[in-house]
Coordinates of C-alpha atoms and ligand atoms in Angstrom, one line a residue:
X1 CA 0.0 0.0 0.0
X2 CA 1.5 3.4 -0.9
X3 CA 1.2 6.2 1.5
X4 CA 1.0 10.0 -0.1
X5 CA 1.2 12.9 2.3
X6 CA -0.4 16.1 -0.2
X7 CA 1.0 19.8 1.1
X8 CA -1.3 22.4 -0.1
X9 CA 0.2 25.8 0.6
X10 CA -2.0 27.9 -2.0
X11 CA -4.2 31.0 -0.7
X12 CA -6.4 30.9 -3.0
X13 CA -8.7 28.4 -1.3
X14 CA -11.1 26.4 -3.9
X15 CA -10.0 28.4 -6.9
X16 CA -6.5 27.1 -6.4
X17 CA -4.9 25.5 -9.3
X18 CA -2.1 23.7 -7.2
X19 CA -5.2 22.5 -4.8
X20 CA -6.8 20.8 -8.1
X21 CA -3.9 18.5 -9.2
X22 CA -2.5 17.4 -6.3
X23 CA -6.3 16.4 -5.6
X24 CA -6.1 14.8 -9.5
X25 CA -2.8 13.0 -8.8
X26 CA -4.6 11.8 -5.3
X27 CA -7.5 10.7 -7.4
X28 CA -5.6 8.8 -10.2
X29 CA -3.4 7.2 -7.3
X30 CA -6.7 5.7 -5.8
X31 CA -8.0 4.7 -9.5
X32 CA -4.7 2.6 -9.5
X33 CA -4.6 1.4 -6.0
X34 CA -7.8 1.6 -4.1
X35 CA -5.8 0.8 -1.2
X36 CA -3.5 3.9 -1.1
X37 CA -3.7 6.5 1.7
X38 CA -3.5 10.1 1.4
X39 CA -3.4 12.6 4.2
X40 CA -3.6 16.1 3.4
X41 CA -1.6 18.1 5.4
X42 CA -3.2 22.1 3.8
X43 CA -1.2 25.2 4.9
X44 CA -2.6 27.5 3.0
X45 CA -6.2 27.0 4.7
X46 CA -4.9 26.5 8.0
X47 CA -1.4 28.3 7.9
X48 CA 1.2 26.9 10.4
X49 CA 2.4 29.5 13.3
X50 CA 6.0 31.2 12.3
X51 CA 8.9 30.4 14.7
X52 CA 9.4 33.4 17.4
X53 CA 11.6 34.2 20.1
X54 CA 8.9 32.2 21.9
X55 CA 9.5 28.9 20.0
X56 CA 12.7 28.8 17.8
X57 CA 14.5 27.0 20.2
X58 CA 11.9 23.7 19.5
X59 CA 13.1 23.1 16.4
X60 CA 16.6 22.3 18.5
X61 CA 14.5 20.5 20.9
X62 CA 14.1 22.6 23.1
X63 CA 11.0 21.8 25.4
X64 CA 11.7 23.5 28.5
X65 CA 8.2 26.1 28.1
X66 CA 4.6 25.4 27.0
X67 CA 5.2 27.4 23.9
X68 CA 8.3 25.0 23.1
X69 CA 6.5 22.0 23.9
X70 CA 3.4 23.3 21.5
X71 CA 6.0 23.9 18.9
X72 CA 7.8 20.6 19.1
X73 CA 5.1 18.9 19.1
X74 CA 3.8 20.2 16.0
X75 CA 7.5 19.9 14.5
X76 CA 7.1 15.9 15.9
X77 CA 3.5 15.6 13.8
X78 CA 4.8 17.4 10.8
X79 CA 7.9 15.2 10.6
X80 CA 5.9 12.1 11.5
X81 CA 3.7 13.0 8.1
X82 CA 6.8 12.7 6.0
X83 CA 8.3 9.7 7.7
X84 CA 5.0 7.9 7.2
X85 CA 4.6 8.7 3.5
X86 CA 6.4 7.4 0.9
X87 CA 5.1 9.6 -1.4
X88 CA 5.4 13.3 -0.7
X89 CA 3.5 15.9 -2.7
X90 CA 3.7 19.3 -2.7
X91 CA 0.8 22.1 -4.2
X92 CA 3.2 25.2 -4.4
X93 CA 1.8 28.0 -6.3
X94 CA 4.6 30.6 -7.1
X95 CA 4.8 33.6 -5.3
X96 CA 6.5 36.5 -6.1
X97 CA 9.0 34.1 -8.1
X98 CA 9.8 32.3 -5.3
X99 CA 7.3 29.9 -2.5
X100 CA 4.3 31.2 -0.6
X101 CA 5.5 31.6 3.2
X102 CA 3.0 29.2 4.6
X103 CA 5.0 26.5 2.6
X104 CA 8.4 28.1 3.7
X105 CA 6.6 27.9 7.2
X106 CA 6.5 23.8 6.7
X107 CA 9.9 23.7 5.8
X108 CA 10.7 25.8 8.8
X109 CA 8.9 23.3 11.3
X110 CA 10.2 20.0 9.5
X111 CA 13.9 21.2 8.7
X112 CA 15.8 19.8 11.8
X113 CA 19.3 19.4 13.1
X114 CA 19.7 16.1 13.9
X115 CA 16.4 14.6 13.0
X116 CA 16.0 15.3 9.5
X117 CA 19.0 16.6 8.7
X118 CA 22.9 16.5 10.2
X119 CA 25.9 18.2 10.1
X120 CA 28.8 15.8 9.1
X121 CA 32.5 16.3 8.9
X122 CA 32.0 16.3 5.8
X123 CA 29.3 18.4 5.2
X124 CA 25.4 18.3 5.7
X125 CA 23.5 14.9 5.4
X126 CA 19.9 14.3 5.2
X127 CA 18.0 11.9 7.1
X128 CA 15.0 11.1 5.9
X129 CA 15.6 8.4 3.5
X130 CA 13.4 6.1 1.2
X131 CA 11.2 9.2 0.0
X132 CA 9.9 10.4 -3.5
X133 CA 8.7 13.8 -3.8
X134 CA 6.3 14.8 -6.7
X135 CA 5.8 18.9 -6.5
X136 CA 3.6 20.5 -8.6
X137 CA 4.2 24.4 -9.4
X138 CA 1.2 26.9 -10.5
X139 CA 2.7 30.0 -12.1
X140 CA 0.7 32.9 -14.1
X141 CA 3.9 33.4 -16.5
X142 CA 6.6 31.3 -18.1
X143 CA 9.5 30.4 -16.8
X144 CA 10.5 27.2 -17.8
X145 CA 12.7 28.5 -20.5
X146 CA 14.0 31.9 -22.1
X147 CA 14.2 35.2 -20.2
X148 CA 11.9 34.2 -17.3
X149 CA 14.1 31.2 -16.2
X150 CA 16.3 33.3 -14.1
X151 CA 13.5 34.7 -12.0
X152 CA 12.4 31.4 -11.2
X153 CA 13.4 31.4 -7.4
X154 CA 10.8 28.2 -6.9
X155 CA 11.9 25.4 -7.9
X156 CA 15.9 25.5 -7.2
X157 CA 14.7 26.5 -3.5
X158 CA 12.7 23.8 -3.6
X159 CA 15.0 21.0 -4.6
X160 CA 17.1 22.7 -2.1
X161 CA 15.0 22.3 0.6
X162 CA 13.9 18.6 0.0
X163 CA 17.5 17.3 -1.1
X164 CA 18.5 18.9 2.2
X165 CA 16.4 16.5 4.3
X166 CA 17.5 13.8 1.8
X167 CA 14.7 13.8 -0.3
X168 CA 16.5 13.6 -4.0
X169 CA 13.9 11.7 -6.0
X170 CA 11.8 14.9 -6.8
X171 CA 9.7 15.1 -10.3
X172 CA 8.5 18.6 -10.6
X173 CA 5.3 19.4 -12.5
X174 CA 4.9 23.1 -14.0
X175 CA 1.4 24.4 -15.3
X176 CA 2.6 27.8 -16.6
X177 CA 1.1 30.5 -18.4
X178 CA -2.1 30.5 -16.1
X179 CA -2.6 34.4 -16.4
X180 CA -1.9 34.7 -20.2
X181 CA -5.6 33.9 -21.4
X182 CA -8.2 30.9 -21.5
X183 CA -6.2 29.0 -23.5
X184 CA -3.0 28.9 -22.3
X185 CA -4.7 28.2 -19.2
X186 CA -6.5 25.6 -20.0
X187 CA -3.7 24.1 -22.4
X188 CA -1.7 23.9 -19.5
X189 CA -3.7 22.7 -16.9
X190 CA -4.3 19.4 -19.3
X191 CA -1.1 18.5 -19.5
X192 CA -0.5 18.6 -16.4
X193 CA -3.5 16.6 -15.5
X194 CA -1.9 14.3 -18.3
X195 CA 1.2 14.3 -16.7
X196 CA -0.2 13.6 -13.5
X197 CA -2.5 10.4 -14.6
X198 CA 0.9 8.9 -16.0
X199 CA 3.1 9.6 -12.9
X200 CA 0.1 8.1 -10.8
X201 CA 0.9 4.7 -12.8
X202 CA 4.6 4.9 -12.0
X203 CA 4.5 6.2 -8.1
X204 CA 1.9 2.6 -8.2
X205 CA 4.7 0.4 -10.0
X206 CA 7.2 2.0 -7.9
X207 CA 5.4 1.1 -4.8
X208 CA 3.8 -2.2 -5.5
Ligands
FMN301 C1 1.1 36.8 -3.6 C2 1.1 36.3 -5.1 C3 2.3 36.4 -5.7 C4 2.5 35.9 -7.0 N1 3.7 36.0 -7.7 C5 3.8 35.4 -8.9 C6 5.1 35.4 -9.6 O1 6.1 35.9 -9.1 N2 5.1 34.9 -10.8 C7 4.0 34.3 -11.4 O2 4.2 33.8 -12.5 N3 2.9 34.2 -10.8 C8 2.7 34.8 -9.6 N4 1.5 34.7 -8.9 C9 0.4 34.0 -9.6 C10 0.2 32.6 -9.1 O3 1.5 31.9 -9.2 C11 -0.8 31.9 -10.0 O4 -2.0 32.6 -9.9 C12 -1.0 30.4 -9.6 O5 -2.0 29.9 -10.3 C13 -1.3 30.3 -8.1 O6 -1.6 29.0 -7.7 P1 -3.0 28.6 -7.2 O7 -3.9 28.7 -8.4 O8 -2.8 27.2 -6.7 O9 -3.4 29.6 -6.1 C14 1.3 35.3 -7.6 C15 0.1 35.2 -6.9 C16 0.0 35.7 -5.7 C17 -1.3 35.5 -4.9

């Protein structure tokens, strides 16, 4: 049975593009294996708190006040959503050519010393191994390619962030153009959808 943990992070509630295929790729997963699971984990509904004075030191285990015991706690559960998973995908719509802070909030919470990650001798090391990660981007222009490639802040940041934690099996999925009429909208929405159906089938073969 595969396990996919889906991390919404748009604001844009039902009208979200991201929030629509991660829900197809959940939906063709479950046409392929009726027996997957899928726990959403949605922080751009219900955004996660930012780290303050109050509660930065959780992320180093710190547990020592109710606030640090709130906040590790939450780290623990966030974690224990990607541990469980073997699947992990991520809704991020671009914003202002990088990710929206509620999913830079997520990474915040699950990026820790010694738990996902270490510091080696020789060099950083992620821990959290045995993980594919599937992230689909939303973007109004293009940047896949010509002069709007070197905005794109997004995805390097992304790959960044997951290979950090160990996470190097990463397929990203772009539906671009979404602001430059119907039917580049539309164009690109169904090839992602396309996209999506086939990478369903392989994350299935993969797992099986
Ligand atoms: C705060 C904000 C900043 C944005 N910045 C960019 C941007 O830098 N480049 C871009 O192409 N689109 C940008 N957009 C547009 C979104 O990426 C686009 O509407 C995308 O579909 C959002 O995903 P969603 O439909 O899941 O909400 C921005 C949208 C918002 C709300």
């Amino acid at each position: 049975m595969v396990k996919a943990l889906i991390v919404n992070s748009a604001a844009t509630g039902d009208a979200s593009v991201s929030r629509k295929l991660t829900q197809v790729f959940a939906d063709r997963l479950k046409d392929h294996d009726s027996s997957a699971e899928i726990i959403v984990r949605d922080v751009g509904i219900e955004p996660l708190p930012h780290l303050t004075a109050e509660t930065v030191g959780a992320i180093r285990g710190a547990a020592s006040t109710e606030a640090e015991r709130n906040a590790l706690s939450l780290s623990n559960a966030l974690i224990g959503e990607i541990t469980d998973a073997d699947i992990i995908v991520i809704g991020a719509p671009m914003y202002n050519f990088g990710i929206p802070s509620t999913l830079k909030a997520w990474f915040d919470h699950v990026l820790r010393a010694g738990v996902t990650f270490r510091y080696t001798s020789d060099g950083p090391q992620g821990l959290v191994k045995g993980k594919r990660a599937l992230v689909i981007e939303t973007r109004a222009g293009f940047y896949s390619e010509g002069p709007g490639a070197v905005l794109d802040t997004q995805e390097p940041h992304l790959r960044n962030l997951l290979g950090f934690m160990g996470i190097s099996d990463v397929e990203f999925v772009r539906a671009e153009r979404l602001a430059l009429g119907a039917d580049a909208a539309a164009a690109a929405i169904d090839a992602a959808t396309a996209r999506l159906a086939e990478l369903a089938e392989t994350e299935l073969t993969l797992a099986a």
